[in-house]
Short mmCIF file of C-alpha atoms in Angstrom, two decimals:
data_model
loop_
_atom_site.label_atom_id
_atom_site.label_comp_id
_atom_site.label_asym_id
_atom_site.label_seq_id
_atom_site.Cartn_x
_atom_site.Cartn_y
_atom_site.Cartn_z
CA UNK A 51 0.00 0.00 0.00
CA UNK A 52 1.02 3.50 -0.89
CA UNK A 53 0.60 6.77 1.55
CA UNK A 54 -1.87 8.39 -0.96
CA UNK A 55 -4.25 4.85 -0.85
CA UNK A 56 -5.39 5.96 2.51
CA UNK A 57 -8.30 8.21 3.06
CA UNK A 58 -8.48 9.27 6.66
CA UNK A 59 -11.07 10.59 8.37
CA UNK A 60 -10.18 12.64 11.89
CA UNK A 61 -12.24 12.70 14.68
CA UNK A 62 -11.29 15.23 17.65
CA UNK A 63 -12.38 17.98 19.43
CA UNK A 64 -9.45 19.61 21.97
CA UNK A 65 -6.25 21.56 21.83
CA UNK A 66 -4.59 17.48 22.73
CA UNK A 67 -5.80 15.84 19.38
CA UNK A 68 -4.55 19.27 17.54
CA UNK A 69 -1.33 18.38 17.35
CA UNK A 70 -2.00 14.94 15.89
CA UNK A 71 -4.03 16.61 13.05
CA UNK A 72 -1.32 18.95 12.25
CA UNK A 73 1.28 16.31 11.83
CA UNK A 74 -1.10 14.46 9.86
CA UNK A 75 -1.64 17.66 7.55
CA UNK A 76 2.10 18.57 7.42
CA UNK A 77 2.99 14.97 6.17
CA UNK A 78 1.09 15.10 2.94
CA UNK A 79 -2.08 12.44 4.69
CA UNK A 80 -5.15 12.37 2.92
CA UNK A 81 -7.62 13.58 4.97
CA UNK A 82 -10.60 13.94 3.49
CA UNK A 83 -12.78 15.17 6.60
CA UNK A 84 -12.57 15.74 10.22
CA UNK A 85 -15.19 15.38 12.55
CA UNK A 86 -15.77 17.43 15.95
CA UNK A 87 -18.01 18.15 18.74
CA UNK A 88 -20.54 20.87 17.78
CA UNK A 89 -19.41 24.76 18.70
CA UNK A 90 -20.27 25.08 22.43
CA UNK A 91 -22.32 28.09 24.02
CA UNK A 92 -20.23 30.59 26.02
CA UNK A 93 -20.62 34.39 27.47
CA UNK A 94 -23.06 35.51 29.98
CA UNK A 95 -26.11 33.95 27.88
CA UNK A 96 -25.14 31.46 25.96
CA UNK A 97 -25.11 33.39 23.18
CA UNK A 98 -21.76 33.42 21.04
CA UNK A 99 -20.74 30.01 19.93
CA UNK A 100 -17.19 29.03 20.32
CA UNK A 101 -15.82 25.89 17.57
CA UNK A 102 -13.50 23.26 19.29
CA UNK A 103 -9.74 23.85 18.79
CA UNK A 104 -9.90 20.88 15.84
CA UNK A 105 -12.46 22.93 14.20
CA UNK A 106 -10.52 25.87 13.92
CA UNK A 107 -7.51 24.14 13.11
CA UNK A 108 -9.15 22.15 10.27
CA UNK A 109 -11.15 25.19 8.95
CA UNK A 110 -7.67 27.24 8.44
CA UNK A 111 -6.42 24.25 6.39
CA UNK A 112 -9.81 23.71 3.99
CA UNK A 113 -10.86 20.74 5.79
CA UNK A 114 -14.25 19.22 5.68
CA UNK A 115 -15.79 19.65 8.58
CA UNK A 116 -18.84 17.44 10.46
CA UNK A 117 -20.44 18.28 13.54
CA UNK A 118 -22.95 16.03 14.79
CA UNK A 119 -25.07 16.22 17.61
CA UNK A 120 -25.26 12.21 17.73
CA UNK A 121 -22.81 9.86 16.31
CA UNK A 122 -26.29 7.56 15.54
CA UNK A 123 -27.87 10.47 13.39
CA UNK A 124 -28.65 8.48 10.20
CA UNK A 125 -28.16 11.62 7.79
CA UNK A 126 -24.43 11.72 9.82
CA UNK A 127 -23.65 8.41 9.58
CA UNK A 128 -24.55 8.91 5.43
CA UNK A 129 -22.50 11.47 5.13
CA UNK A 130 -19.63 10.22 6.58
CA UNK A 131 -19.39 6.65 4.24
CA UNK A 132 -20.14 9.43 1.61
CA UNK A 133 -16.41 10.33 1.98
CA UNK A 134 -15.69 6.54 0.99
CA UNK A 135 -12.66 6.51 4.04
CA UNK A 136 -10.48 3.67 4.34
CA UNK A 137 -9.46 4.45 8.20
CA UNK A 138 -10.47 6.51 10.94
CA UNK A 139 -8.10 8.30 13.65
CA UNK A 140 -9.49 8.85 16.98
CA UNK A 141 -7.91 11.38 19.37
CA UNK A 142 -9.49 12.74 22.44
CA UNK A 143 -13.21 12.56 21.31
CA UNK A 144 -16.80 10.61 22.45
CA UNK A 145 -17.18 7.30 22.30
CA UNK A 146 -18.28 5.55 18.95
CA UNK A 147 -21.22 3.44 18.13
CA UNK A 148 -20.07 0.28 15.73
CA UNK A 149 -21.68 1.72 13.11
CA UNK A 150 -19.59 4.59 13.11
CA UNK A 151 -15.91 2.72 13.88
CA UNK A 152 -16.50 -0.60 12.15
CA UNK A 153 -17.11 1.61 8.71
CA UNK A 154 -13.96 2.00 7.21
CA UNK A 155 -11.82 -1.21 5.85
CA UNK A 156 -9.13 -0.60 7.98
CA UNK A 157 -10.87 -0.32 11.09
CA UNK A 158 -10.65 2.78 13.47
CA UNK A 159 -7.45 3.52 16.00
CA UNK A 160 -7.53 5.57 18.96
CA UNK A 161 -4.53 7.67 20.52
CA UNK A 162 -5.01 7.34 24.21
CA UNK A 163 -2.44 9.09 26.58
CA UNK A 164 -1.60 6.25 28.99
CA UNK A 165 -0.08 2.70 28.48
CA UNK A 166 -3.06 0.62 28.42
CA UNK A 167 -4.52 -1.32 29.73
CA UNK A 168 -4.01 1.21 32.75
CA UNK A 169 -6.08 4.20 32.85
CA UNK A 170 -8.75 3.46 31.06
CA UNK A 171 -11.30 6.09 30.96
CA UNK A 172 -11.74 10.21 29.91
CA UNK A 173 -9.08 11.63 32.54
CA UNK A 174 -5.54 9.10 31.77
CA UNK A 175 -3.41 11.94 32.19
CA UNK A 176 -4.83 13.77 35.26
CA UNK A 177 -5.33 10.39 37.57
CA UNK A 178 -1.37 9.25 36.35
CA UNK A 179 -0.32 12.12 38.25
CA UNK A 180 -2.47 11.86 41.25
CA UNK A 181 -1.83 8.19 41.76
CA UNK A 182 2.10 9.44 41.53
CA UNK A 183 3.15 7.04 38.70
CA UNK A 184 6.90 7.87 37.57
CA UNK A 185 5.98 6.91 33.71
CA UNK A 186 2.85 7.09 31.77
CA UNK A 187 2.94 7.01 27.67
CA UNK A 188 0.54 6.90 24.66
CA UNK A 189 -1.22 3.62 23.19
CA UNK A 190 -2.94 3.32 19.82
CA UNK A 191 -5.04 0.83 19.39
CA UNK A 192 -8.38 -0.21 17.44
CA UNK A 193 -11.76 0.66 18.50
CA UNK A 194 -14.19 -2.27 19.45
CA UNK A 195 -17.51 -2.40 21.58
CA UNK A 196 -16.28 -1.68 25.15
CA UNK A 197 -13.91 1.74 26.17
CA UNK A 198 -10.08 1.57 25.71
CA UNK A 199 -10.42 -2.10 25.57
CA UNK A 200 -9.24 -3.16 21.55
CA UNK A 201 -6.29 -4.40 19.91
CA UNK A 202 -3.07 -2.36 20.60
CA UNK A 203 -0.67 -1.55 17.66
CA UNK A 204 1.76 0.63 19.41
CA UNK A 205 2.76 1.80 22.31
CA UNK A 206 5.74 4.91 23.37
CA UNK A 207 6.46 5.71 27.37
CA UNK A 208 6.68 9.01 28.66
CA UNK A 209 8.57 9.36 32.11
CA UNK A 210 6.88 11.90 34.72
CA UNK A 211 9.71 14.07 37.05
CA UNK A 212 8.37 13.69 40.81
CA UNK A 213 8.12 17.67 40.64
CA UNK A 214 6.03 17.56 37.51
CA UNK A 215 2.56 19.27 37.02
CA UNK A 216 -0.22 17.92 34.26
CA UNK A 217 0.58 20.40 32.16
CA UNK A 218 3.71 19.18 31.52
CA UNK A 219 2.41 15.41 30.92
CA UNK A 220 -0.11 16.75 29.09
CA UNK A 221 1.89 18.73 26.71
CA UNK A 222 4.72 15.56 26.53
CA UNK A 223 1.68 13.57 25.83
CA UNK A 224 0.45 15.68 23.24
CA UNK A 225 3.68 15.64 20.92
CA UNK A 226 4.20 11.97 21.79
CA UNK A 227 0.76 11.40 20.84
CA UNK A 228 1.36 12.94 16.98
CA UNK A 229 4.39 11.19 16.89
CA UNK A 230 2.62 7.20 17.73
CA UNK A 231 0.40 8.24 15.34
CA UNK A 232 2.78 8.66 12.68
CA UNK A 233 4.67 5.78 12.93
CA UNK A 234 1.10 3.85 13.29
CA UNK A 235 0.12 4.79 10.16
CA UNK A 236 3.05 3.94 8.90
CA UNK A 237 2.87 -0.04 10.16
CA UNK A 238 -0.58 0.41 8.32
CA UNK A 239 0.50 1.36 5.05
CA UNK A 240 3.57 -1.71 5.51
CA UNK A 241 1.11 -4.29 6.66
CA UNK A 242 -1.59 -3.12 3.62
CA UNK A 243 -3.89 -1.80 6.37
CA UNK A 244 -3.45 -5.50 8.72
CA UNK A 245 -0.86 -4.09 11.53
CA UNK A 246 0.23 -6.53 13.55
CA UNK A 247 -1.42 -6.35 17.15
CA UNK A 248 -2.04 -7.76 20.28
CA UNK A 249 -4.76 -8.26 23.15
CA UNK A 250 -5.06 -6.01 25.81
CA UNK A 251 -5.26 -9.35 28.13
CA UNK A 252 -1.40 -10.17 27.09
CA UNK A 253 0.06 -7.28 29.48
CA UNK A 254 -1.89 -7.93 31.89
CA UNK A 255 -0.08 -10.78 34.96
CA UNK A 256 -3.00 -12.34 36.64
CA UNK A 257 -2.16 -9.87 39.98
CA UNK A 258 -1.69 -6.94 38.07
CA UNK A 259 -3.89 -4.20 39.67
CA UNK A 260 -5.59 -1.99 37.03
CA UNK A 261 -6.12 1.43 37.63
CA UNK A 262 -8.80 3.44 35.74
CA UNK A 263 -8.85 7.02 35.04
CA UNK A 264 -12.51 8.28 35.44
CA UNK A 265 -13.84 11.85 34.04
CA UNK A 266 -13.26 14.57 36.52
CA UNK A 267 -16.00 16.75 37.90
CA UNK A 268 -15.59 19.51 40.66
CA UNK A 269 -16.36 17.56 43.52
CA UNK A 270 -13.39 15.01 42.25
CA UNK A 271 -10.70 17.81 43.17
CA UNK A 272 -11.36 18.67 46.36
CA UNK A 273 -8.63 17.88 49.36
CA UNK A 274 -8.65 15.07 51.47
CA UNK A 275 -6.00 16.16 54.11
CA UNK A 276 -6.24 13.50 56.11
CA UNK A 277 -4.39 11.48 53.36
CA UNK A 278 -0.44 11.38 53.72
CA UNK A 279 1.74 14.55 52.44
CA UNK A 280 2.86 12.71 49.22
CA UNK A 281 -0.10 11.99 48.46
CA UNK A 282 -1.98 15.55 48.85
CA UNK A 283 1.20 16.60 46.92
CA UNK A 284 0.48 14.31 44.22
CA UNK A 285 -3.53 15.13 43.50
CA UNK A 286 -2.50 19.21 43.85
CA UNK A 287 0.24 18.59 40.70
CA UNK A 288 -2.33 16.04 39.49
CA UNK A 289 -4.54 18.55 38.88
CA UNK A 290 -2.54 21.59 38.02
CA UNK A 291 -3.41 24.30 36.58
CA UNK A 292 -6.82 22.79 35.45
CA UNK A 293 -8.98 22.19 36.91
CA UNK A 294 -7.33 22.87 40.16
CA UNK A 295 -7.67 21.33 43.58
CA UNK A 296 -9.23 23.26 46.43
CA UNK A 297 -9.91 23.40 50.03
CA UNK A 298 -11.95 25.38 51.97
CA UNK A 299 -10.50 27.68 54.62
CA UNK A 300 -12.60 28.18 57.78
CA UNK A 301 -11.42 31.27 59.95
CA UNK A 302 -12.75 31.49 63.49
CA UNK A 303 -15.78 33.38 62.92
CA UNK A 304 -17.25 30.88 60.87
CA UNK A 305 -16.89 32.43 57.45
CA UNK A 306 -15.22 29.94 54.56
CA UNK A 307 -13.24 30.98 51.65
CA UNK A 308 -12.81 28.56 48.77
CA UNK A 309 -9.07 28.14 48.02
CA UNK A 310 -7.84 26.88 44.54
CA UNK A 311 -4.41 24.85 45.61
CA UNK A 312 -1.85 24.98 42.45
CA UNK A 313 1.73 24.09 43.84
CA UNK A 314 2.79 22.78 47.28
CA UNK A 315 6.65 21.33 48.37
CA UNK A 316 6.94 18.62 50.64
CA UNK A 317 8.83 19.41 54.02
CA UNK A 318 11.76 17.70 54.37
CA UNK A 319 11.94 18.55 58.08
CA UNK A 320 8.81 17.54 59.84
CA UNK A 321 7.47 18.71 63.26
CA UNK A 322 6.43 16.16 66.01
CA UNK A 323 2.81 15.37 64.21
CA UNK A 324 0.12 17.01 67.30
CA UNK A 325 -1.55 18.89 65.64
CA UNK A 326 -4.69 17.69 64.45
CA UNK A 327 -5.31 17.69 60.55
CA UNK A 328 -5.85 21.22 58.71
CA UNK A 329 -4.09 23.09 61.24
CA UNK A 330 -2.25 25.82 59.56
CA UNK A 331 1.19 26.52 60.51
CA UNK A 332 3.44 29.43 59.38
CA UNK A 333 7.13 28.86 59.80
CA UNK A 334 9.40 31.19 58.55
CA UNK A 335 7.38 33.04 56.90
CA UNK A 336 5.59 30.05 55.12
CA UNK A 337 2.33 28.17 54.66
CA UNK A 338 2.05 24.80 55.57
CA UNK A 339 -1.16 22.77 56.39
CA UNK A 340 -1.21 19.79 58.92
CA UNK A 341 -2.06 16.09 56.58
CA UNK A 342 -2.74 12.75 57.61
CA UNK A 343 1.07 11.87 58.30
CA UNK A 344 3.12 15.60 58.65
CA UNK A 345 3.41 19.05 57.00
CA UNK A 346 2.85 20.25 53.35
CA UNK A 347 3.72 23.63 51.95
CA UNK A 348 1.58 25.52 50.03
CA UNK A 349 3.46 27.67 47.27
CA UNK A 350 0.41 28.99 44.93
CA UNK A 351 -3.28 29.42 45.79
CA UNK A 352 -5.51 31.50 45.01
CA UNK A 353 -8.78 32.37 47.10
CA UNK A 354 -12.27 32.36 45.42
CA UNK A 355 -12.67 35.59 43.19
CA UNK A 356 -9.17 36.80 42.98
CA UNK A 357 -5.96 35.89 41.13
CA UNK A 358 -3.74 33.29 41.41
CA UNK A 359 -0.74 34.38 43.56
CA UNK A 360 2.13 33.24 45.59
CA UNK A 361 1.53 31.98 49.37
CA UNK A 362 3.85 34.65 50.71
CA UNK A 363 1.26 37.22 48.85
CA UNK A 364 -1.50 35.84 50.72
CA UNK A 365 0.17 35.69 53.88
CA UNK A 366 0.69 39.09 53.64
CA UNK A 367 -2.79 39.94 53.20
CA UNK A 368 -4.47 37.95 55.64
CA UNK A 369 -2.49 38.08 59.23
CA UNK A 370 -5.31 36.02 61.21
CA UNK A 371 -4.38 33.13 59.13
CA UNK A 372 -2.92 30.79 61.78
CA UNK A 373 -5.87 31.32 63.85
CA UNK A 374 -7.91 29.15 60.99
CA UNK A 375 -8.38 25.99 59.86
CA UNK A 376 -8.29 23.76 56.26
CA UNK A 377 -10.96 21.42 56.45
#
């Protein structure tokens, strides 16, 4: 098989599965449609419509563009075998009905950000952080009936520094994520569209512990202090600087202030642990907060309805702060 026998349609919606569509675009792939998440209602009334990044991108270069509001909608589903494509690439979009990724000949591949079959699920990259893994990577492999379950082709690691946010997995991810893509085409167009690839079940040792990585929502990120200092450390980076952990800070009149946590440092030189959990304790000028097993130090926070700053900046506006509690 030659590049130019493969007509690929792209399915994505955010600034993640960009970069994969530009790389297919700058190497010369055919792709004769991409296909997004309808434009999403923003401003005060939901009254300017805002296209996903993939549209955009896609748009600029004179790409067909589908939108559809269900991936079942029979006019859709017409109009995409219209475009007569011979495989599908899947990066950071909704799950697909058969109908949709059994159409082409040579199936439908996903790029997922994680080494399956860990962290299956919508969040890979947030929950790799939180759970503290030292290495995380990017797996393609082809769609079947169940989530993040099919054949993988190919997979690349990506090793995570300790002191590492998700926006720096994320964005390793991202260019990793164009590059597996690449080089899984390119098995494709060697194999005549048959890659070689392998069950799931294979990497998996009968006490291997799998961990999944479910979709976020706000009441996900909040702080459970009473956990261990690593491991508060680990779901603040985890989720840093979207969408942010927080905490609520209780002062001694009752009143609570939301507080977005975005960086902390683990102290190397703890304090006899008697104070109960949340305590607040300045020491030298710093902000730490009492866990389940010693102090952490916040670095960045910012309180509900003003910027993000630096603890010290806080500290200086708020002198009662000892006197409260993190809960």
């Amino acid at each position: 098989m030659k590049k130019e026998d493969l007509r690929i349609i792209f399915m994505g919606t955010p600034e993640f599965a960009v970069e994969t569509l530009k790389a297919l675009v700058e190497n010369d792939y055919n792709v004769v449609a991409v296909v997004t998440q309808p434009d999403k209602p923003v401003g005060r009334h939901g009254s300017v419509l805002q296209p996903s990044e993939v549209k955009k991108f896609a748009l600029e270069h004179h790409l067909p563009v589908l939108q559809p509001e269900k991936m079942k909608d029979p006019q859709f589903v017409e109009e995409l075998r219209g475009y007569q494509a011979n495989l599908q690439v899947v990066v950071a979009f909704r799950m697909l009905p058969e109908i949709v990724w059994a159409m082409p000949e040579y199936g439908t591949f996903n790029v997922h950000a994680a080494l399956l079959p860990q962290y299956r699920g919508a969040a890979p990259i947030n929950w790799s952080v939180i759970n503290g893994e030292t290495q995380t990577g990017v797996t393609t492999f082809f769609l079947d009936k169940d989530i993040d379950t099919g054949r993988i082709i190919e997979q690349k690691p990506f090793d995570i520094p300790d002191d590492a946010d998700v926006e720096y997995v994320y964005d390793g991810l991202m260019r990793l994520g164009a590059d597996i893509c690449l080089s899984t085409l390119q098995r494709i167009i060697e194999s005549d569209g048959h890659p070689e690839s392998i069950p799931q079940e294979q990497l998996t040792a009968d006490n291997t512990t799998l961990h999944h990585a479910p979709k976020i929502f706000k009441e996900t990120c909040e702080i459970d202090w009473t956990q261990s200092a690593k491991q508060v450390y680990d779901f603040v980076r985890g989720l840093s600087p979207y969408p942010g952990a927080w905490t609520t800070l209780l002062s001694p009149d009752g009143k609570e202030t939301i507080l977005k946590i975005f960086k902390t440092t683990k102290v190397a030189h703890q304090s006899p642990n008697d104070r109960n959990v949340g305590t607040i304790v300045i020491d030298k000028k710093t902000l730490c907060v009492m866990t389940g097993n010693g102090l952490l130090q916040i670095d960045e926070l910012q309180p509900a309805g003003k910027k993000r700053m630096a603890a010290k900046d806080f500290l200086n506006g708020n002198k009662n702060i000892a006197e409260c509690i993190i809960k």
